[in-house]
Short mmCIF file of C-alpha atoms and ligand atoms in Angstrom, two decimals:
data_model
loop_
_atom_site.label_atom_id
_atom_site.label_comp_id
_atom_site.label_asym_id
_atom_site.label_seq_id
_atom_site.Cartn_x
_atom_site.Cartn_y
_atom_site.Cartn_z
CA MET A 112 34.80 7.82 -25.68
CA SER A 113 31.62 8.45 -27.62
CA ASN A 114 33.70 9.69 -30.57
CA ASN A 115 34.76 6.11 -31.23
CA TYR A 116 31.18 5.31 -31.97
CA THR A 117 29.95 8.23 -33.99
CA LYS A 118 31.69 6.82 -37.09
CA SER A 119 29.68 3.62 -36.93
CA ASN A 120 26.43 5.36 -36.09
CA SER A 121 24.84 4.89 -39.48
CA ILE A 122 22.70 1.82 -39.02
CA ASP A 123 20.59 1.02 -42.07
CA ILE A 124 17.14 0.87 -40.44
CA GLU A 125 15.39 0.63 -43.77
CA PHE A 126 17.25 -2.55 -44.62
CA ASP A 127 16.48 -3.82 -41.14
CA ARG A 128 12.77 -3.12 -41.55
CA ASP A 129 12.57 -4.78 -44.98
CA HIS A 130 14.74 -7.86 -44.42
CA ILE A 131 15.33 -8.77 -40.78
CA TRP A 132 12.96 -10.60 -38.45
CA HIS A 133 12.88 -9.34 -34.88
CA PRO A 134 11.31 -11.31 -32.00
CA TYR A 135 7.59 -11.88 -32.42
CA THR A 136 7.13 -9.25 -35.11
CA SER A 137 5.47 -8.88 -38.47
CA MET A 138 7.35 -8.40 -41.72
CA LEU A 139 4.32 -6.55 -43.09
CA LYS A 140 3.69 -4.18 -40.22
CA PRO A 141 6.95 -4.21 -38.26
CA LEU A 142 7.22 -2.39 -34.98
CA PRO A 143 9.93 0.28 -34.95
CA ASN A 144 13.41 -0.88 -33.91
CA TYR A 145 15.67 1.62 -32.20
CA PRO A 146 19.29 1.57 -33.38
CA VAL A 147 21.67 1.15 -30.44
CA THR A 148 25.35 1.86 -31.01
CA HIS A 149 26.77 0.94 -27.62
CA ALA A 150 25.82 0.34 -24.03
CA ARG A 151 27.61 0.98 -20.77
CA GLY A 152 26.53 0.37 -17.18
CA THR A 153 22.76 0.82 -17.06
CA ARG A 154 22.61 2.96 -20.22
CA LEU A 155 21.76 2.06 -23.80
CA HIS A 156 23.13 4.63 -26.26
CA LEU A 157 21.09 5.32 -29.38
CA ALA A 158 22.48 6.28 -32.78
CA SER A 159 20.66 9.60 -32.36
CA GLY A 160 23.03 10.41 -29.49
CA GLU A 161 20.44 9.99 -26.74
CA SER A 162 20.91 7.51 -23.93
CA LEU A 163 18.26 5.44 -22.18
CA VAL A 164 18.11 4.03 -18.65
CA ASP A 165 17.68 0.27 -19.09
CA GLY A 166 14.68 -1.26 -17.34
CA MET A 167 14.84 -4.67 -19.04
CA ALA A 168 18.38 -6.00 -18.45
CA SER A 169 18.03 -7.28 -22.03
CA TRP A 170 15.38 -9.83 -21.05
CA TRP A 171 16.51 -10.72 -17.56
CA SER A 172 20.13 -11.24 -18.51
CA ALA A 173 22.41 -8.20 -18.05
CA LEU A 174 22.74 -8.35 -14.26
CA HIS A 175 25.94 -6.33 -13.97
CA GLY A 176 25.13 -3.77 -16.65
CA TYR A 177 26.72 -3.42 -20.06
CA ASN A 178 30.36 -3.25 -21.11
CA HIS A 179 31.61 -4.45 -17.75
CA PRO A 180 35.41 -4.42 -17.56
CA ARG A 181 35.61 -7.76 -15.71
CA LEU A 182 33.34 -9.53 -18.16
CA ASN A 183 35.09 -7.93 -21.13
CA ARG A 184 38.43 -9.12 -19.77
CA ALA A 185 37.17 -12.68 -19.24
CA LEU A 186 36.11 -12.84 -22.89
CA GLN A 187 39.30 -11.28 -24.16
CA GLU A 188 41.56 -13.58 -22.16
CA GLN A 189 39.61 -16.67 -23.17
CA SER A 190 39.63 -15.67 -26.85
CA GLU A 191 43.43 -15.60 -26.73
CA LYS A 192 43.42 -19.24 -25.58
CA MET A 193 40.55 -20.61 -27.70
CA SER A 194 37.15 -19.27 -28.62
CA HIS A 195 35.70 -22.65 -29.30
CA VAL A 196 36.62 -26.28 -29.47
CA MET A 197 34.30 -29.27 -29.86
CA PHE A 198 33.04 -30.79 -26.59
CA GLY A 199 32.90 -34.34 -27.94
CA GLY A 200 35.99 -36.11 -26.59
CA ILE A 201 37.48 -32.82 -25.31
CA THR A 202 37.09 -30.86 -22.11
CA HIS A 203 38.44 -27.53 -20.87
CA ALA A 204 38.89 -25.45 -17.73
CA PRO A 205 36.10 -22.88 -18.31
CA ALA A 206 33.46 -25.64 -18.60
CA VAL A 207 34.77 -27.58 -15.59
CA GLU A 208 34.90 -24.45 -13.46
CA LEU A 209 31.39 -23.42 -14.51
CA CYS A 210 29.83 -26.80 -13.78
CA LYS A 211 31.53 -26.88 -10.35
CA LYS A 212 30.06 -23.45 -9.63
CA LEU A 213 26.56 -24.43 -10.81
CA ILE A 214 26.55 -27.59 -8.71
CA ALA A 215 27.69 -25.63 -5.66
CA MET A 216 24.99 -22.94 -6.12
CA THR A 217 21.96 -25.10 -6.89
CA PRO A 218 20.07 -27.38 -4.46
CA ALA A 219 22.15 -30.34 -3.27
CA PRO A 220 20.89 -33.32 -5.25
CA LEU A 221 21.53 -31.58 -8.59
CA ASP A 222 25.05 -32.63 -9.51
CA LYS A 223 25.06 -33.57 -13.20
CA VAL A 224 25.23 -30.72 -15.73
CA PHE A 225 24.39 -30.56 -19.43
CA LEU A 226 25.59 -27.33 -21.09
CA ALA A 227 23.13 -26.13 -23.73
CA ASP A 228 23.43 -23.19 -26.10
CA GLY A 229 20.20 -21.44 -25.14
CA GLY A 230 17.22 -21.62 -22.83
CA SER A 231 14.85 -23.37 -25.22
CA VAL A 232 17.45 -26.05 -25.93
CA SER A 233 17.98 -26.61 -22.21
CA VAL A 234 14.22 -27.21 -21.92
CA GLU A 235 14.34 -29.67 -24.82
CA VAL A 236 17.16 -31.48 -23.03
CA ALA A 237 15.20 -31.50 -19.74
CA ILE A 238 12.19 -33.07 -21.47
CA LYS A 239 14.42 -35.57 -23.25
CA MET A 240 16.03 -36.53 -19.94
CA ALA A 241 12.62 -37.18 -18.39
CA LEU A 242 11.40 -39.27 -21.34
CA GLN A 243 14.64 -41.24 -21.56
CA TYR A 244 14.62 -41.83 -17.79
CA TRP A 245 11.21 -43.52 -17.80
CA PHE A 246 11.88 -45.33 -21.08
CA SER A 247 15.04 -46.80 -19.55
CA GLN A 248 13.01 -48.03 -16.56
CA GLY A 249 10.63 -49.79 -18.92
CA HIS A 250 7.81 -47.24 -18.39
CA THR A 251 7.39 -46.55 -22.09
CA GLN A 252 3.84 -45.23 -21.62
CA LYS A 253 5.14 -42.24 -19.60
CA HIS A 254 5.62 -39.95 -22.59
CA LYS A 255 3.64 -36.82 -21.78
CA ILE A 256 4.45 -33.70 -19.81
CA MET A 257 2.10 -31.97 -17.39
CA THR A 258 2.32 -28.22 -16.81
CA PRO A 259 0.24 -25.26 -15.61
CA ARG A 260 -1.47 -22.93 -18.05
CA LYS A 261 0.09 -19.50 -18.72
CA GLY A 262 3.62 -20.87 -18.61
CA TYR A 263 6.45 -20.00 -20.98
CA HIS A 264 9.37 -22.34 -21.67
CA GLY A 265 10.77 -21.27 -25.03
CA ASP A 266 10.08 -21.28 -28.74
CA THR A 267 11.33 -24.66 -29.99
CA PHE A 268 8.64 -27.30 -30.49
CA ALA A 269 8.88 -29.43 -27.35
CA ALA A 270 9.33 -26.25 -25.26
CA MET A 271 6.42 -24.62 -27.08
CA SER A 272 4.21 -27.65 -26.40
CA VAL A 273 4.41 -26.81 -22.67
CA CYS A 274 3.83 -23.05 -23.13
CA ASP A 275 0.34 -21.71 -22.58
CA PRO A 276 -1.75 -23.26 -25.37
CA VAL A 277 -3.63 -20.01 -26.04
CA ASN A 278 -0.72 -17.53 -25.91
CA SER A 279 1.40 -19.85 -28.05
CA MET A 280 -1.35 -20.49 -30.60
CA HIS A 281 -1.15 -24.27 -30.30
CA SER A 282 -4.11 -24.57 -32.65
CA MET A 283 -1.89 -23.38 -35.52
CA TYR A 284 0.44 -26.39 -35.12
CA ARG A 285 -2.18 -29.05 -34.43
CA GLY A 286 -1.06 -32.48 -35.57
CA PHE A 287 2.58 -31.46 -35.37
CA LEU A 288 2.96 -30.16 -31.82
CA PRO A 289 2.94 -32.85 -29.11
CA GLU A 290 -0.22 -32.54 -27.00
CA GLN A 291 0.55 -32.21 -23.32
CA ILE A 292 -1.62 -32.10 -20.22
CA PHE A 293 -2.44 -28.69 -18.77
CA VAL A 294 -3.48 -27.98 -15.19
CA PRO A 295 -4.97 -24.65 -14.07
CA GLN A 296 -2.68 -21.65 -13.68
CA PRO A 297 -1.48 -21.12 -10.08
CA GLN A 298 -3.92 -18.60 -8.54
CA SER A 299 -3.00 -17.85 -4.93
CA ALA A 300 -0.77 -14.79 -4.79
CA PHE A 301 2.84 -15.06 -3.57
CA ASN A 302 2.24 -13.20 -0.32
CA GLY A 303 -1.45 -13.94 0.17
CA GLU A 304 -3.23 -16.93 1.67
CA PHE A 305 -2.88 -20.26 -0.11
CA ASN A 306 -6.17 -21.67 -1.33
CA GLU A 307 -5.97 -25.41 -0.50
CA GLN A 308 -8.41 -26.12 -3.31
CA GLU A 309 -5.54 -25.54 -5.72
CA ALA A 310 -3.62 -28.45 -4.18
CA ASP A 311 -6.74 -30.65 -4.29
CA GLU A 312 -7.24 -29.86 -7.94
CA LEU A 313 -3.61 -30.68 -8.71
CA ALA A 314 -3.97 -33.97 -6.85
CA HIS A 315 -6.93 -34.82 -9.05
CA TYR A 316 -4.87 -34.28 -12.23
CA PHE A 317 -1.96 -36.36 -10.92
CA ALA A 318 -4.28 -39.20 -9.87
CA GLU A 319 -5.90 -39.28 -13.28
CA HIS A 320 -2.87 -38.87 -15.55
CA HIS A 321 0.27 -40.03 -13.73
CA GLY A 322 0.51 -43.24 -15.74
CA ASP A 323 1.16 -41.18 -18.87
CA ILE A 324 3.25 -38.44 -17.30
CA ALA A 325 7.05 -38.37 -17.44
CA ALA A 326 7.48 -34.96 -15.85
CA PHE A 327 5.78 -31.86 -14.53
CA ILE A 328 7.43 -28.66 -15.78
CA ILE A 329 6.94 -25.31 -14.10
CA GLU A 330 8.54 -21.89 -13.72
CA PRO A 331 9.07 -21.72 -9.95
CA ILE A 332 7.23 -18.86 -8.15
CA VAL A 333 7.09 -16.50 -11.15
CA GLN A 334 5.32 -17.31 -14.39
CA ASN A 335 7.29 -14.90 -16.54
CA ALA A 336 6.56 -14.24 -20.21
CA GLY A 337 3.14 -15.89 -19.77
CA GLY A 338 1.88 -13.05 -17.56
CA MET A 339 4.29 -12.12 -14.72
CA ASN A 340 2.29 -14.09 -12.16
CA PHE A 341 3.88 -14.31 -8.69
CA TYR A 342 2.27 -17.36 -7.12
CA HIS A 343 2.25 -18.95 -3.67
CA PRO A 344 5.18 -21.18 -2.65
CA ALA A 345 2.66 -23.70 -1.25
CA TYR A 346 1.59 -24.44 -4.85
CA LEU A 347 5.15 -25.43 -5.73
CA LYS A 348 5.42 -27.48 -2.53
CA ALA A 349 2.22 -29.30 -3.45
CA VAL A 350 3.58 -30.05 -6.93
CA ARG A 351 6.79 -31.47 -5.42
CA ALA A 352 4.85 -33.72 -3.04
CA LEU A 353 2.54 -34.99 -5.79
CA CYS A 354 5.48 -35.68 -8.11
CA ASP A 355 7.03 -37.84 -5.38
CA GLN A 356 3.75 -39.59 -4.62
CA TYR A 357 2.98 -40.41 -8.25
CA ASP A 358 6.44 -41.10 -9.73
CA VAL A 359 6.60 -37.99 -11.89
CA LEU A 360 9.86 -36.06 -12.34
CA LEU A 361 9.79 -32.36 -11.49
CA ILE A 362 11.45 -29.97 -13.95
CA CYS A 363 11.90 -26.42 -12.63
CA ASP A 364 12.57 -23.86 -15.34
CA GLU A 365 14.70 -21.21 -13.59
CA ILE A 366 15.79 -19.60 -16.86
CA ALA A 367 14.18 -16.26 -15.96
CA THR A 368 14.14 -16.53 -12.16
CA GLY A 369 17.63 -17.92 -11.50
CA PHE A 370 20.64 -16.00 -10.12
CA GLY A 371 18.88 -13.80 -7.60
CA ARG A 372 16.14 -12.08 -9.58
CA THR A 373 13.31 -13.04 -7.18
CA GLY A 374 15.27 -12.30 -4.00
CA LYS A 375 16.55 -15.88 -3.62
CA LEU A 376 19.45 -17.26 -5.62
CA PHE A 377 16.96 -19.69 -7.19
CA ALA A 378 13.19 -19.29 -6.91
CA VAL A 379 12.73 -22.92 -5.73
CA GLU A 380 14.26 -21.75 -2.43
CA HIS A 381 11.08 -19.78 -1.68
CA ALA A 382 9.30 -23.14 -1.38
CA ASP A 383 12.28 -24.97 0.10
CA ILE A 384 12.11 -27.69 -2.53
CA SER A 385 14.50 -29.09 -5.07
CA PRO A 386 13.59 -30.35 -8.51
CA ASP A 387 14.80 -33.51 -10.28
CA ILE A 388 15.82 -31.42 -13.28
CA MET A 389 16.55 -27.68 -13.40
CA CYS A 390 17.11 -25.35 -16.36
CA VAL A 391 19.12 -22.14 -16.06
CA GLY A 392 19.97 -19.62 -18.77
CA LYS A 393 19.34 -15.93 -19.47
CA ALA A 394 21.43 -14.28 -16.66
CA LEU A 395 24.00 -17.11 -16.67
CA THR A 396 26.58 -15.13 -18.66
CA GLY A 397 25.58 -11.74 -17.25
CA GLY A 398 23.89 -10.98 -20.55
CA TYR A 399 27.01 -11.40 -22.69
CA MET A 400 26.43 -14.57 -24.67
CA THR A 401 23.92 -17.31 -25.18
CA LEU A 402 24.42 -20.19 -22.74
CA ALA A 403 22.11 -22.34 -20.66
CA ALA A 404 22.38 -25.50 -18.59
CA THR A 405 20.20 -28.42 -17.57
CA LEU A 406 21.09 -29.90 -14.21
CA THR A 407 19.86 -33.20 -12.86
CA THR A 408 20.42 -35.67 -10.04
CA ASP A 409 22.61 -38.75 -9.87
CA LYS A 410 19.43 -40.85 -9.70
CA VAL A 411 18.05 -39.50 -12.98
CA ALA A 412 21.44 -39.62 -14.71
CA ARG A 413 21.91 -43.26 -13.66
CA GLY A 414 18.42 -44.09 -14.76
CA ILE A 415 19.00 -42.65 -18.22
CA CYS A 416 22.40 -44.24 -18.75
CA SER A 417 21.52 -47.70 -17.47
CA GLY A 418 18.86 -48.04 -20.17
CA GLU A 419 18.92 -49.33 -23.70
CA ALA A 420 20.41 -46.17 -25.25
CA GLY A 421 23.08 -45.97 -22.56
CA VAL A 422 23.68 -42.29 -23.32
CA LEU A 423 21.77 -39.01 -23.27
CA MET A 424 20.90 -38.41 -26.90
CA HIS A 425 21.90 -34.77 -27.32
CA GLY A 426 25.05 -32.83 -28.26
CA PRO A 427 24.94 -29.39 -29.84
CA THR A 428 27.85 -28.17 -32.00
CA PHE A 429 28.62 -25.27 -29.68
CA MET A 430 28.14 -27.26 -26.46
CA GLY A 431 30.25 -25.89 -23.61
CA ASN A 432 31.52 -22.97 -25.69
CA PRO A 433 34.65 -21.75 -23.85
CA LEU A 434 33.95 -18.03 -24.40
CA ALA A 435 30.44 -18.39 -22.97
CA CYS A 436 31.68 -20.50 -20.04
CA ALA A 437 34.49 -18.03 -19.27
CA VAL A 438 32.17 -15.04 -19.20
CA ALA A 439 29.63 -17.01 -17.12
CA ASN A 440 32.35 -17.80 -14.58
CA ALA A 441 33.26 -14.13 -14.34
CA SER A 442 29.60 -13.13 -14.04
CA LEU A 443 28.88 -15.65 -11.25
CA SER A 444 31.96 -14.42 -9.36
CA LEU A 445 30.75 -10.83 -9.69
CA LEU A 446 27.31 -11.84 -8.45
CA GLN A 447 28.82 -13.04 -5.16
CA GLU A 448 31.28 -10.15 -4.83
CA ASN A 449 28.63 -7.51 -5.50
CA ASP A 450 26.39 -8.83 -2.72
CA TRP A 451 23.43 -9.49 -4.99
CA GLN A 452 21.07 -9.87 -2.01
CA GLN A 453 21.75 -6.30 -1.01
CA GLN A 454 21.36 -5.09 -4.61
CA VAL A 455 18.08 -6.92 -5.14
CA GLY A 456 16.79 -5.84 -1.71
CA ASN A 457 17.48 -2.20 -2.54
CA ILE A 458 15.88 -2.42 -5.97
CA ASN A 459 12.79 -3.99 -4.42
CA LEU A 460 12.56 -1.11 -1.96
CA TRP A 461 12.93 1.48 -4.72
CA LEU A 462 10.39 -0.33 -6.94
CA GLN A 463 7.73 0.36 -4.30
CA GLN A 464 7.34 3.77 -6.00
CA LEU A 465 5.31 1.90 -8.62
CA THR A 466 2.44 1.55 -6.13
CA ARG A 467 1.61 5.20 -6.92
CA CYS A 468 0.21 3.87 -10.18
CA THR A 469 -2.71 2.23 -8.33
CA GLU A 470 -4.36 5.67 -8.27
CA PHE A 471 -5.33 5.20 -11.94
CA ASP A 472 -8.55 3.35 -12.77
CA ALA A 473 -6.80 1.63 -15.69
CA VAL A 474 -4.34 -0.08 -13.32
CA VAL A 475 -5.54 -3.51 -12.22
CA SER A 476 -2.58 -4.37 -10.03
CA VAL A 477 0.94 -3.33 -9.05
CA ARG A 478 3.22 -6.08 -7.74
CA THR A 479 6.89 -6.52 -6.99
CA LEU A 480 9.09 -9.46 -6.10
CA GLY A 481 12.84 -9.14 -5.74
CA ALA A 482 14.11 -7.04 -8.63
CA ILE A 483 10.87 -7.37 -10.64
CA GLY A 484 8.17 -4.70 -10.75
CA VAL A 485 4.89 -5.11 -12.62
CA VAL A 486 2.06 -2.73 -13.43
CA GLU A 487 -0.92 -4.54 -14.93
CA LEU A 488 -3.42 -2.50 -16.94
CA ASP A 489 -7.00 -3.37 -17.84
CA THR A 490 -6.22 -3.25 -21.56
CA ASN A 491 -3.49 -4.31 -23.99
CA VAL A 492 -0.74 -1.77 -24.42
CA ASP A 493 0.06 -0.27 -27.83
CA VAL A 494 3.75 -1.21 -27.75
CA ALA A 495 4.90 1.13 -30.52
CA LYS A 496 3.09 4.08 -28.97
CA ILE A 497 4.21 3.61 -25.40
CA GLN A 498 7.80 2.87 -26.45
CA ARG A 499 7.90 6.14 -28.38
CA PHE A 500 6.97 7.90 -25.14
CA PHE A 501 9.48 5.93 -23.08
CA VAL A 502 12.35 6.57 -25.49
CA ALA A 503 11.48 10.27 -25.64
CA ASN A 504 11.66 10.23 -21.83
CA GLY A 505 15.02 8.50 -21.64
CA VAL A 506 14.06 4.99 -20.58
CA TRP A 507 14.07 1.53 -22.19
CA ILE A 508 10.96 -0.43 -21.17
CA ARG A 509 9.21 -2.93 -23.41
CA PRO A 510 5.74 -3.94 -22.24
CA PHE A 511 3.76 -6.92 -23.51
CA GLY A 512 0.01 -7.52 -23.43
CA LYS A 513 -1.44 -5.65 -20.45
CA LEU A 514 1.85 -5.62 -18.57
CA ILE A 515 4.33 -2.81 -18.10
CA TYR A 516 7.15 -4.30 -16.11
CA LEU A 517 10.72 -3.67 -14.96
CA MET A 518 13.53 -6.15 -14.41
CA PRO A 519 16.50 -3.80 -14.31
CA PRO A 520 20.19 -4.69 -14.01
CA PHE A 521 21.19 -5.40 -10.38
CA VAL A 522 23.67 -2.51 -10.56
CA SER A 523 20.88 0.05 -11.11
CA SER A 524 21.04 3.09 -8.84
CA GLU A 525 18.16 4.57 -6.86
CA GLN A 526 18.10 7.38 -9.42
CA ASP A 527 17.82 4.85 -12.30
CA ILE A 528 14.87 3.11 -10.67
CA GLU A 529 13.19 6.43 -9.89
CA THR A 530 13.55 7.52 -13.52
CA LEU A 531 12.03 4.22 -14.70
CA CYS A 532 9.13 4.35 -12.22
CA ASN A 533 8.38 7.98 -13.04
CA ALA A 534 8.28 7.23 -16.75
CA ILE A 535 5.74 4.46 -16.18
CA TYR A 536 3.63 6.73 -13.97
CA GLN A 537 3.69 9.51 -16.59
CA ALA A 538 2.90 7.12 -19.45
CA ILE A 539 -0.23 5.95 -17.66
CA ALA A 540 -1.20 9.42 -16.39
CA GLU A 541 -0.98 10.88 -19.89
CA LYS A 542 -2.44 7.75 -21.55
CA HIS A 543 0.48 7.02 -23.86
CA TYR A 544 -0.60 3.40 -24.13
C1 PLP B 772 13.39 -17.00 -21.98
C2 PLP B 772 12.90 -18.26 -21.38
C3 PLP B 772 13.09 -19.50 -22.01
C4 PLP B 772 13.73 -19.63 -23.37
O1 PLP B 772 15.07 -19.26 -23.37
P1 PLP B 772 15.77 -18.81 -24.76
O2 PLP B 772 17.18 -18.57 -24.36
O3 PLP B 772 15.04 -17.57 -25.21
O4 PLP B 772 15.62 -19.93 -25.72
C5 PLP B 772 12.64 -20.62 -21.37
N1 PLP B 772 12.03 -20.56 -20.17
C6 PLP B 772 11.84 -19.39 -19.52
C7 PLP B 772 11.17 -19.38 -18.18
C8 PLP B 772 12.24 -18.20 -20.13
O5 PLP B 772 12.01 -17.04 -19.49
#
């Protein structure tokens, strides 16, 4: 099997370094990029012949591992029918099946689906929906978005405007980036006591700004790329209640948390609430292709379409891509068949090994939720240095800032998780950061 790949093993890393942007990297001082030739199950195979246990699920997405026969087959079969066809004036079975599935899985009032080609676009669409909704009702002054600090919602401009203003360097785009209203980051820990002062503070912001606010956008329960903060469900409940009280739409960005990652199918279930608009993405296709969706309620959809425009003003070229929809359908079926609750429950149990890391002075906190494990250090990690150590020790983990974290594929074995946790422990013990 590996012989098939050895012929294509020569990846021109020098060309890559000199000409190709990678996520959030410098062209002057690029971080090293490891050439991967193929991946199977929970293993990434390097051109050097080594294989790594995957701790990242390729940014929350590869739930069922790599090169999965069922997902491969879904793509193959769909490609023999049609890989793509425009969605304007045309529909097809993979899209209809997917939207039925999404409506059935998500909280009840969400029953209108917009298929977007990536997470950031689905956030743009969510914001557009909220603005168009209030515009159609004649509330033209409701044109701002409120959101907590330390959030992350994507890299396009409207999405970036609701990311943490410091992490996302808003100052660099001043005058171009829309200025939104930020409330304090949720503080009370997921499984601690809820500090009622947080709700009071939120109420103050809503009372002051609701006249200008179209929507409140938040990552439910876990603030992800903004700092892996697991916050108290009562915060989200308070946000829902205030949105209702002050006529503000609630957008929940489930792009990272959706499809079981936090131990619930969707993180909003921890707080027993449902949003007016919900974004899903990342794990939607099991890590195979880019696809996201923005769901909303009948009420919001009616509001938008009964207004002056009469339509939702958005329609990407690759909307509802049949290949992406087909592989998403197969992935969602697998999720149910594999008993994701059991998988995530086991991973959470195995991730408890990370608590050993609290013995080091440099470790500020160790926390887990569902299939997410986080070790927070008291200093920023040298990514190139620690990754060299991890790769040499057979694992793929990519920290950011002060955070070394795991969000492995749901199909990871106990041995996989142990290998990942041990590598983190060793890296800290031997100060490879
Ligand atoms: C990754 C992410 C996005 C952006 O999705 P892309 O597919 O990278 O555009 C938005 N919101 C959250 C919470 C994310 O984790």
